[in-house]
């Protein structure tokens, strides 16, 4: 079945470091791909999305490119801030309002 | 525009009881999806409603049910609660386009604790 695999956390970085969170997926077709972020005690917020191969989603300095050949959607940011500390979820969706999530990656940024 | 709202935010129940959670979508959104979040299983899809019809369902027992009203508000019900039902229940709404759901916007969740 369809699934999403993320790199395990927690990931601990110093402020201004480069961030990569790996995400790969298994799917029978061509889903839409998403990154969501969850801050402590809150629901999920959409960070970025891509709906077809080679699309690049970007928001708040975060970027991810839909790579069909490697079935990947890695999240990157050039310079993280303490305020980026949160749990990040990669997800895919075909249709019918059903998101399939990865297990989440906790990011901790130290000043 | 107001976001997705969920009530109540926190709930404590005992085993064997039943519970009803409520979700009000963003105005104009007609699709509502529900998810269960636990430390062990992560985020799992429960079901999705559009125009008062369940369009998609996850792999949960029949104790988990839901419905959607004509104003797009949705409720989910869990009967005969078990300890393992303790979780954060998240609701999300979206504007389906051409049969393919658009971006889902999440509410803050209802934290259910079963004792």
PDB file of C-alpha atoms in Angstrom:
ATOM      1  CA  UNK A   1       0.000   0.000   0.000  1.00  0.00           C
ATOM      2  CA  UNK A   2       0.861   3.655  -0.143  1.00  0.00           C
ATOM      3  CA  UNK A   3       3.258   4.847   2.533  1.00  0.00           C
ATOM      4  CA  UNK A   4       5.624   7.624   3.573  1.00  0.00           C
ATOM      5  CA  UNK A   5       8.972   7.199   5.294  1.00  0.00           C
ATOM      6  CA  UNK A   6      10.777  10.045   7.036  1.00  0.00           C
ATOM      7  CA  UNK A   7      14.185  10.188   8.631  1.00  0.00           C
ATOM      8  CA  UNK A   8      14.069   9.501  12.321  1.00  0.00           C
ATOM      9  CA  UNK A   9      14.490  12.232  14.848  1.00  0.00           C
ATOM     10  CA  UNK A  10      15.075  14.025  16.948  1.00  0.00           C
ATOM     11  CA  UNK A  11      17.261  16.289  14.861  1.00  0.00           C
ATOM     12  CA  UNK A  12      19.227  18.846  16.871  1.00  0.00           C
ATOM     13  CA  UNK A  13      20.838  21.801  15.102  1.00  0.00           C
ATOM     14  CA  UNK A  14      22.440  25.063  16.050  1.00  0.00           C
ATOM     15  CA  UNK A  15      20.814  28.286  14.928  1.00  0.00           C
ATOM     16  CA  UNK A  16      21.681  29.228  11.313  1.00  0.00           C
ATOM     17  CA  UNK A  17      22.606  25.637  10.416  1.00  0.00           C
ATOM     18  CA  UNK A  18      21.385  23.970   7.205  1.00  0.00           C
ATOM     19  CA  UNK A  19      18.426  21.634   7.559  1.00  0.00           C
ATOM     20  CA  UNK A  20      17.495  18.568   5.540  1.00  0.00           C
ATOM     21  CA  UNK A  21      14.713  16.189   6.528  1.00  0.00           C
ATOM     22  CA  UNK A  22      14.471  13.237   4.187  1.00  0.00           C
ATOM     23  CA  UNK A  23      11.124  11.936   2.979  1.00  0.00           C
ATOM     24  CA  UNK A  24      10.474   9.106   0.537  1.00  0.00           C
ATOM     25  CA  UNK A  25       7.182   7.633  -0.510  1.00  0.00           C
ATOM     26  CA  UNK A  26       5.696   4.510  -2.009  1.00  0.00           C
ATOM     27  CA  UNK A  27       2.633   4.984  -4.165  1.00  0.00           C
ATOM     28  CA  UNK A  28       0.964   3.331  -7.114  1.00  0.00           C
ATOM     29  CA  UNK A  29       0.305   6.592  -8.929  1.00  0.00           C
ATOM     30  CA  UNK A  30       1.274  10.244  -8.754  1.00  0.00           C
ATOM     31  CA  UNK A  31       0.070  11.741  -5.492  1.00  0.00           C
ATOM     32  CA  UNK A  32       0.257  15.289  -4.240  1.00  0.00           C
ATOM     33  CA  UNK A  33       2.951  15.749  -1.604  1.00  0.00           C
ATOM     34  CA  UNK A  34       2.903  17.935   1.480  1.00  0.00           C
ATOM     35  CA  UNK A  35       4.949  19.040   4.432  1.00  0.00           C
ATOM     36  CA  UNK A  36       3.068  19.936   7.583  1.00  0.00           C
ATOM     37  CA  UNK A  37       4.488  21.338  10.827  1.00  0.00           C
ATOM     38  CA  UNK A  38       3.167  20.851  14.339  1.00  0.00           C
ATOM     39  CA  UNK A  39       4.158  23.141  17.182  1.00  0.00           C
ATOM     40  CA  UNK A  40       3.738  21.936  20.779  1.00  0.00           C
ATOM     41  CA  UNK A  41       0.097  21.740  21.819  1.00  0.00           C
ATOM     42  CA  UNK A  42      -1.219  22.709  18.400  1.00  0.00           C
ATOM     43  CA  UNK A  43      -2.714  21.124  15.317  1.00  0.00           C
ATOM     44  CA  UNK A  44      -0.960  20.778  11.978  1.00  0.00           C
ATOM     45  CA  UNK A  45      -0.083  23.716   9.779  1.00  0.00           C
ATOM     46  CA  UNK A  46       0.584  23.371   6.071  1.00  0.00           C
ATOM     47  CA  UNK A  47       4.180  24.334   5.328  1.00  0.00           C
ATOM     48  CA  UNK A  48       4.355  23.651   1.586  1.00  0.00           C
ATOM     49  CA  UNK A  49       3.053  21.368  -1.125  1.00  0.00           C
ATOM     50  CA  UNK A  50       3.736  20.096  -4.642  1.00  0.00           C
ATOM     51  CA  UNK A  51       1.227  18.478  -6.933  1.00  0.00           C
ATOM     52  CA  UNK A  52       3.327  17.078  -9.788  1.00  0.00           C
ATOM     53  CA  UNK A  53       6.816  15.921 -10.648  1.00  0.00           C
ATOM     54  CA  UNK A  54       9.571  18.564 -10.520  1.00  0.00           C
ATOM     55  CA  UNK A  55       7.297  21.038  -8.730  1.00  0.00           C
ATOM     56  CA  UNK A  56       9.071  22.947  -5.997  1.00  0.00           C
ATOM     57  CA  UNK A  57       7.089  24.022  -2.953  1.00  0.00           C
ATOM     58  CA  UNK A  58       8.448  26.833  -0.813  1.00  0.00           C
ATOM     59  CA  UNK A  59       7.371  28.826   2.223  1.00  0.00           C
ATOM     60  CA  UNK A  60       9.107  30.729   5.041  1.00  0.00           C
ATOM     61  CA  UNK A  61      12.537  29.742   3.720  1.00  0.00           C
ATOM     62  CA  UNK A  62      11.657  26.042   3.523  1.00  0.00           C
ATOM     63  CA  UNK A  63      11.779  24.244   0.174  1.00  0.00           C
ATOM     64  CA  UNK A  64      11.022  20.775  -1.165  1.00  0.00           C
ATOM     65  CA  UNK A  65      11.087  19.403  -4.721  1.00  0.00           C
ATOM     66  CA  UNK A  66       8.848  16.578  -5.956  1.00  0.00           C
ATOM     67  CA  UNK A  67      11.267  13.991  -7.357  1.00  0.00           C
ATOM     68  CA  UNK A  68       9.390  11.255  -9.199  1.00  0.00           C
ATOM     69  CA  UNK A  69      12.509   9.316 -10.208  1.00  0.00           C
ATOM     70  CA  UNK A  70      13.637   8.916  -6.599  1.00  0.00           C
ATOM     71  CA  UNK A  71      10.105   9.083  -5.086  1.00  0.00           C
ATOM     72  CA  UNK A  72      11.335  11.711  -2.658  1.00  0.00           C
ATOM     73  CA  UNK A  73      10.247  15.066  -1.251  1.00  0.00           C
ATOM     74  CA  UNK A  74      13.070  16.176   1.031  1.00  0.00           C
ATOM     75  CA  UNK A  75      12.579  19.306   3.139  1.00  0.00           C
ATOM     76  CA  UNK A  76      15.398  21.866   3.238  1.00  0.00           C
ATOM     77  CA  UNK A  77      16.088  25.214   4.823  1.00  0.00           C
ATOM     78  CA  UNK A  78      19.292  27.174   4.487  1.00  0.00           C
ATOM     79  CA  UNK A  79      19.398  28.739   7.945  1.00  0.00           C
ATOM     80  CA  UNK A  80      17.194  27.487  10.778  1.00  0.00           C
ATOM     81  CA  UNK A  81      15.997  29.577  13.704  1.00  0.00           C
ATOM     82  CA  UNK A  82      15.034  28.618  17.243  1.00  0.00           C
ATOM     83  CA  UNK A  83      11.429  29.316  16.270  1.00  0.00           C
ATOM     84  CA  UNK A  84      11.596  26.463  13.710  1.00  0.00           C
ATOM     85  CA  UNK A  85      11.707  23.917  16.548  1.00  0.00           C
ATOM     86  CA  UNK A  86       8.683  21.683  15.956  1.00  0.00           C
ATOM     87  CA  UNK A  87       7.659  18.307  14.541  1.00  0.00           C
ATOM     88  CA  UNK A  88       7.604  18.057  10.757  1.00  0.00           C
ATOM     89  CA  UNK A  89       5.385  15.627   8.855  1.00  0.00           C
ATOM     90  CA  UNK A  90       5.662  14.575   5.251  1.00  0.00           C
ATOM     91  CA  UNK A  91       2.402  13.395   3.687  1.00  0.00           C
ATOM     92  CA  UNK A  92       0.922  12.226   0.416  1.00  0.00           C
ATOM     93  CA  UNK A  93      -2.603  12.390  -0.938  1.00  0.00           C
ATOM     94  CA  UNK A  94      -4.372  10.982  -3.969  1.00  0.00           C
ATOM     95  CA  UNK A  95      -7.951  12.010  -3.470  1.00  0.00           C
ATOM     96  CA  UNK A  96     -10.887  11.718  -1.154  1.00  0.00           C
ATOM     97  CA  UNK A  97      -9.427  13.877   1.586  1.00  0.00           C
ATOM     98  CA  UNK A  98      -7.126  11.118   2.827  1.00  0.00           C
ATOM     99  CA  UNK A  99      -3.630  12.128   3.818  1.00  0.00           C
ATOM    100  CA  UNK A 100      -1.048   9.429   4.508  1.00  0.00           C
ATOM    101  CA  UNK A 101       1.588  10.715   6.904  1.00  0.00           C
ATOM    102  CA  UNK A 102       5.129   9.794   7.731  1.00  0.00           C
ATOM    103  CA  UNK A 103       5.994   9.219  11.357  1.00  0.00           C
ATOM    104  CA  UNK A 104       7.172  12.781  11.906  1.00  0.00           C
ATOM    105  CA  UNK A 105      10.603  14.242  12.589  1.00  0.00           C
ATOM    106  CA  UNK A 106      11.197  16.332  15.673  1.00  0.00           C
ATOM    107  CA  UNK A 107      13.518  19.288  15.112  1.00  0.00           C
ATOM    108  CA  UNK A 108      15.207  21.113  17.963  1.00  0.00           C
ATOM    109  CA  UNK A 109      17.180  24.270  17.198  1.00  0.00           C
ATOM    110  CA  UNK A 110      19.553  25.551  19.881  1.00  0.00           C
ATOM    111  CA  UNK A 111      20.668  29.197  20.102  1.00  0.00           C
TER     112      UNK A 111
ATOM    113  CA  UNK B   1     -11.715  33.957   7.872  1.00  0.00           C
ATOM    114  CA  UNK B   2     -12.022  31.848  10.990  1.00  0.00           C
ATOM    115  CA  UNK B   3     -10.046  28.609  11.016  1.00  0.00           C
ATOM    116  CA  UNK B   4     -11.201  25.101  11.759  1.00  0.00           C
ATOM    117  CA  UNK B   5     -12.618  24.851  15.254  1.00  0.00           C
ATOM    118  CA  UNK B   6     -12.941  21.742  17.350  1.00  0.00           C
ATOM    119  CA  UNK B   7     -14.849  21.233  20.569  1.00  0.00           C
ATOM    120  CA  UNK B   8     -14.180  20.316  23.222  1.00  0.00           C
ATOM    121  CA  UNK B   9     -10.420  20.794  23.382  1.00  0.00           C
ATOM    122  CA  UNK B  10      -9.947  18.349  26.214  1.00  0.00           C
ATOM    123  CA  UNK B  11     -12.025  15.408  27.342  1.00  0.00           C
ATOM    124  CA  UNK B  12     -11.638  12.743  30.006  1.00  0.00           C
ATOM    125  CA  UNK B  13     -13.770   9.615  29.831  1.00  0.00           C
ATOM    126  CA  UNK B  14     -13.731   6.152  31.378  1.00  0.00           C
ATOM    127  CA  UNK B  15     -13.620   2.821  29.611  1.00  0.00           C
ATOM    128  CA  UNK B  16     -16.913   1.700  28.179  1.00  0.00           C
ATOM    129  CA  UNK B  17     -18.326   5.200  27.778  1.00  0.00           C
ATOM    130  CA  UNK B  18     -18.981   6.873  24.473  1.00  0.00           C
ATOM    131  CA  UNK B  19     -17.869  10.285  23.270  1.00  0.00           C
ATOM    132  CA  UNK B  20     -18.822  12.774  20.558  1.00  0.00           C
ATOM    133  CA  UNK B  21     -16.359  15.279  19.134  1.00  0.00           C
ATOM    134  CA  UNK B  22     -17.352  18.238  17.015  1.00  0.00           C
ATOM    135  CA  UNK B  23     -15.649  20.020  14.130  1.00  0.00           C
ATOM    136  CA  UNK B  24     -16.642  23.241  12.364  1.00  0.00           C
ATOM    137  CA  UNK B  25     -14.832  23.691   9.060  1.00  0.00           C
ATOM    138  CA  UNK B  26     -13.615  26.895   7.490  1.00  0.00           C
ATOM    139  CA  UNK B  27     -16.499  28.757   5.894  1.00  0.00           C
ATOM    140  CA  UNK B  28     -17.035  27.500   2.345  1.00  0.00           C
ATOM    141  CA  UNK B  29     -15.162  24.238   2.894  1.00  0.00           C
ATOM    142  CA  UNK B  30     -17.299  21.217   2.188  1.00  0.00           C
ATOM    143  CA  UNK B  31     -14.938  18.352   2.917  1.00  0.00           C
ATOM    144  CA  UNK B  32     -14.068  17.314   6.461  1.00  0.00           C
ATOM    145  CA  UNK B  33     -11.517  14.652   7.362  1.00  0.00           C
ATOM    146  CA  UNK B  34     -10.700  13.157  10.747  1.00  0.00           C
ATOM    147  CA  UNK B  35      -7.385  11.815  11.998  1.00  0.00           C
ATOM    148  CA  UNK B  36      -6.175  10.111  15.138  1.00  0.00           C
ATOM    149  CA  UNK B  37      -2.720  10.995  16.468  1.00  0.00           C
ATOM    150  CA  UNK B  38      -0.957   8.790  19.012  1.00  0.00           C
ATOM    151  CA  UNK B  39       2.712   8.476  19.993  1.00  0.00           C
ATOM    152  CA  UNK B  40       2.799   4.839  18.902  1.00  0.00           C
ATOM    153  CA  UNK B  41       0.844   4.891  15.634  1.00  0.00           C
ATOM    154  CA  UNK B  42       1.384   8.477  14.557  1.00  0.00           C
ATOM    155  CA  UNK B  43      -1.238  10.184  12.413  1.00  0.00           C
ATOM    156  CA  UNK B  44      -3.864   7.862  11.017  1.00  0.00           C
ATOM    157  CA  UNK B  45      -6.805   8.681   8.769  1.00  0.00           C
ATOM    158  CA  UNK B  46     -10.231   7.881  10.192  1.00  0.00           C
ATOM    159  CA  UNK B  47     -12.739   9.046   7.562  1.00  0.00           C
ATOM    160  CA  UNK B  48     -13.716  11.861   5.243  1.00  0.00           C
ATOM    161  CA  UNK B  49     -17.082  13.437   4.575  1.00  0.00           C
ATOM    162  CA  UNK B  50     -18.234  15.542   1.673  1.00  0.00           C
ATOM    163  CA  UNK B  51     -21.769  16.833   1.204  1.00  0.00           C
ATOM    164  CA  UNK B  52     -22.986  14.732   4.134  1.00  0.00           C
ATOM    165  CA  UNK B  53     -21.630  11.509   2.588  1.00  0.00           C
ATOM    166  CA  UNK B  54     -18.716   9.439   3.789  1.00  0.00           C
ATOM    167  CA  UNK B  55     -16.380   9.181   0.800  1.00  0.00           C
ATOM    168  CA  UNK B  56     -13.413   7.453   2.344  1.00  0.00           C
ATOM    169  CA  UNK B  57     -12.716   5.417   5.448  1.00  0.00           C
ATOM    170  CA  UNK B  58      -9.571   4.294   7.226  1.00  0.00           C
ATOM    171  CA  UNK B  59      -8.876   1.030   8.994  1.00  0.00           C
ATOM    172  CA  UNK B  60     -10.614   1.599  12.282  1.00  0.00           C
ATOM    173  CA  UNK B  61     -13.216  -0.575  14.006  1.00  0.00           C
ATOM    174  CA  UNK B  62     -16.916   0.162  13.717  1.00  0.00           C
ATOM    175  CA  UNK B  63     -16.857   1.806  17.156  1.00  0.00           C
ATOM    176  CA  UNK B  64     -15.577   4.872  15.316  1.00  0.00           C
ATOM    177  CA  UNK B  65     -18.254   6.634  13.327  1.00  0.00           C
ATOM    178  CA  UNK B  66     -18.970  10.062  12.008  1.00  0.00           C
ATOM    179  CA  UNK B  67     -21.433  12.230  10.221  1.00  0.00           C
ATOM    180  CA  UNK B  68     -21.659  15.553   8.470  1.00  0.00           C
ATOM    181  CA  UNK B  69     -24.488  18.043   8.568  1.00  0.00           C
ATOM    182  CA  UNK B  70     -25.894  20.213   5.806  1.00  0.00           C
ATOM    183  CA  UNK B  71     -23.823  23.186   7.026  1.00  0.00           C
ATOM    184  CA  UNK B  72     -20.670  21.017   6.630  1.00  0.00           C
ATOM    185  CA  UNK B  73     -20.098  20.734  10.379  1.00  0.00           C
ATOM    186  CA  UNK B  74     -19.024  17.255  11.350  1.00  0.00           C
ATOM    187  CA  UNK B  75     -19.092  15.050  14.396  1.00  0.00           C
ATOM    188  CA  UNK B  76     -17.273  11.848  15.197  1.00  0.00           C
ATOM    189  CA  UNK B  77     -18.412   9.357  17.765  1.00  0.00           C
ATOM    190  CA  UNK B  78     -16.481   6.662  19.558  1.00  0.00           C
ATOM    191  CA  UNK B  79     -18.526   4.078  21.410  1.00  0.00           C
ATOM    192  CA  UNK B  80     -17.398   1.632  24.099  1.00  0.00           C
ATOM    193  CA  UNK B  81     -14.186   3.512  24.741  1.00  0.00           C
ATOM    194  CA  UNK B  82     -10.957   1.590  25.281  1.00  0.00           C
ATOM    195  CA  UNK B  83      -7.739   2.764  26.893  1.00  0.00           C
ATOM    196  CA  UNK B  84      -6.074   2.692  23.481  1.00  0.00           C
ATOM    197  CA  UNK B  85      -8.494   5.319  22.182  1.00  0.00           C
ATOM    198  CA  UNK B  86      -6.618   7.950  24.177  1.00  0.00           C
ATOM    199  CA  UNK B  87      -5.280  10.273  21.493  1.00  0.00           C
ATOM    200  CA  UNK B  88      -5.369  13.669  19.880  1.00  0.00           C
ATOM    201  CA  UNK B  89      -8.210  13.731  17.357  1.00  0.00           C
ATOM    202  CA  UNK B  90      -7.654  16.175  14.538  1.00  0.00           C
ATOM    203  CA  UNK B  91     -10.190  17.485  12.093  1.00  0.00           C
ATOM    204  CA  UNK B  92      -9.268  19.054   8.762  1.00  0.00           C
ATOM    205  CA  UNK B  93     -11.337  20.838   6.147  1.00  0.00           C
ATOM    206  CA  UNK B  94     -10.756  21.500   2.469  1.00  0.00           C
ATOM    207  CA  UNK B  95     -12.377  22.652  -0.744  1.00  0.00           C
ATOM    208  CA  UNK B  96     -12.480  19.649  -3.055  1.00  0.00           C
ATOM    209  CA  UNK B  97     -11.751  20.498  -6.676  1.00  0.00           C
ATOM    210  CA  UNK B  98     -12.618  18.122  -9.490  1.00  0.00           C
ATOM    211  CA  UNK B  99     -12.965  15.132  -7.184  1.00  0.00           C
ATOM    212  CA  UNK B 100      -9.458  15.629  -5.828  1.00  0.00           C
ATOM    213  CA  UNK B 101      -9.262  17.231  -2.426  1.00  0.00           C
ATOM    214  CA  UNK B 102      -7.343  20.440  -2.120  1.00  0.00           C
ATOM    215  CA  UNK B 103      -5.086  21.427   0.761  1.00  0.00           C
ATOM    216  CA  UNK B 104      -6.396  20.335   4.129  1.00  0.00           C
ATOM    217  CA  UNK B 105      -6.468  22.868   6.961  1.00  0.00           C
ATOM    218  CA  UNK B 106      -6.312  21.445  10.448  1.00  0.00           C
ATOM    219  CA  UNK B 107      -7.981  22.406  13.672  1.00  0.00           C
ATOM    220  CA  UNK B 108      -6.218  22.415  17.060  1.00  0.00           C
ATOM    221  CA  UNK B 109      -7.522  18.960  17.941  1.00  0.00           C
ATOM    222  CA  UNK B 110      -9.426  17.385  20.808  1.00  0.00           C
ATOM    223  CA  UNK B 111      -7.291  15.630  23.396  1.00  0.00           C
ATOM    224  CA  UNK B 112      -9.209  12.549  24.596  1.00  0.00           C
ATOM    225  CA  UNK B 113      -8.006  10.691  27.666  1.00  0.00           C
ATOM    226  CA  UNK B 114      -9.628   7.364  28.534  1.00  0.00           C
ATOM    227  CA  UNK B 115      -9.183   6.174  32.128  1.00  0.00           C
TER     228      UNK B 115
END
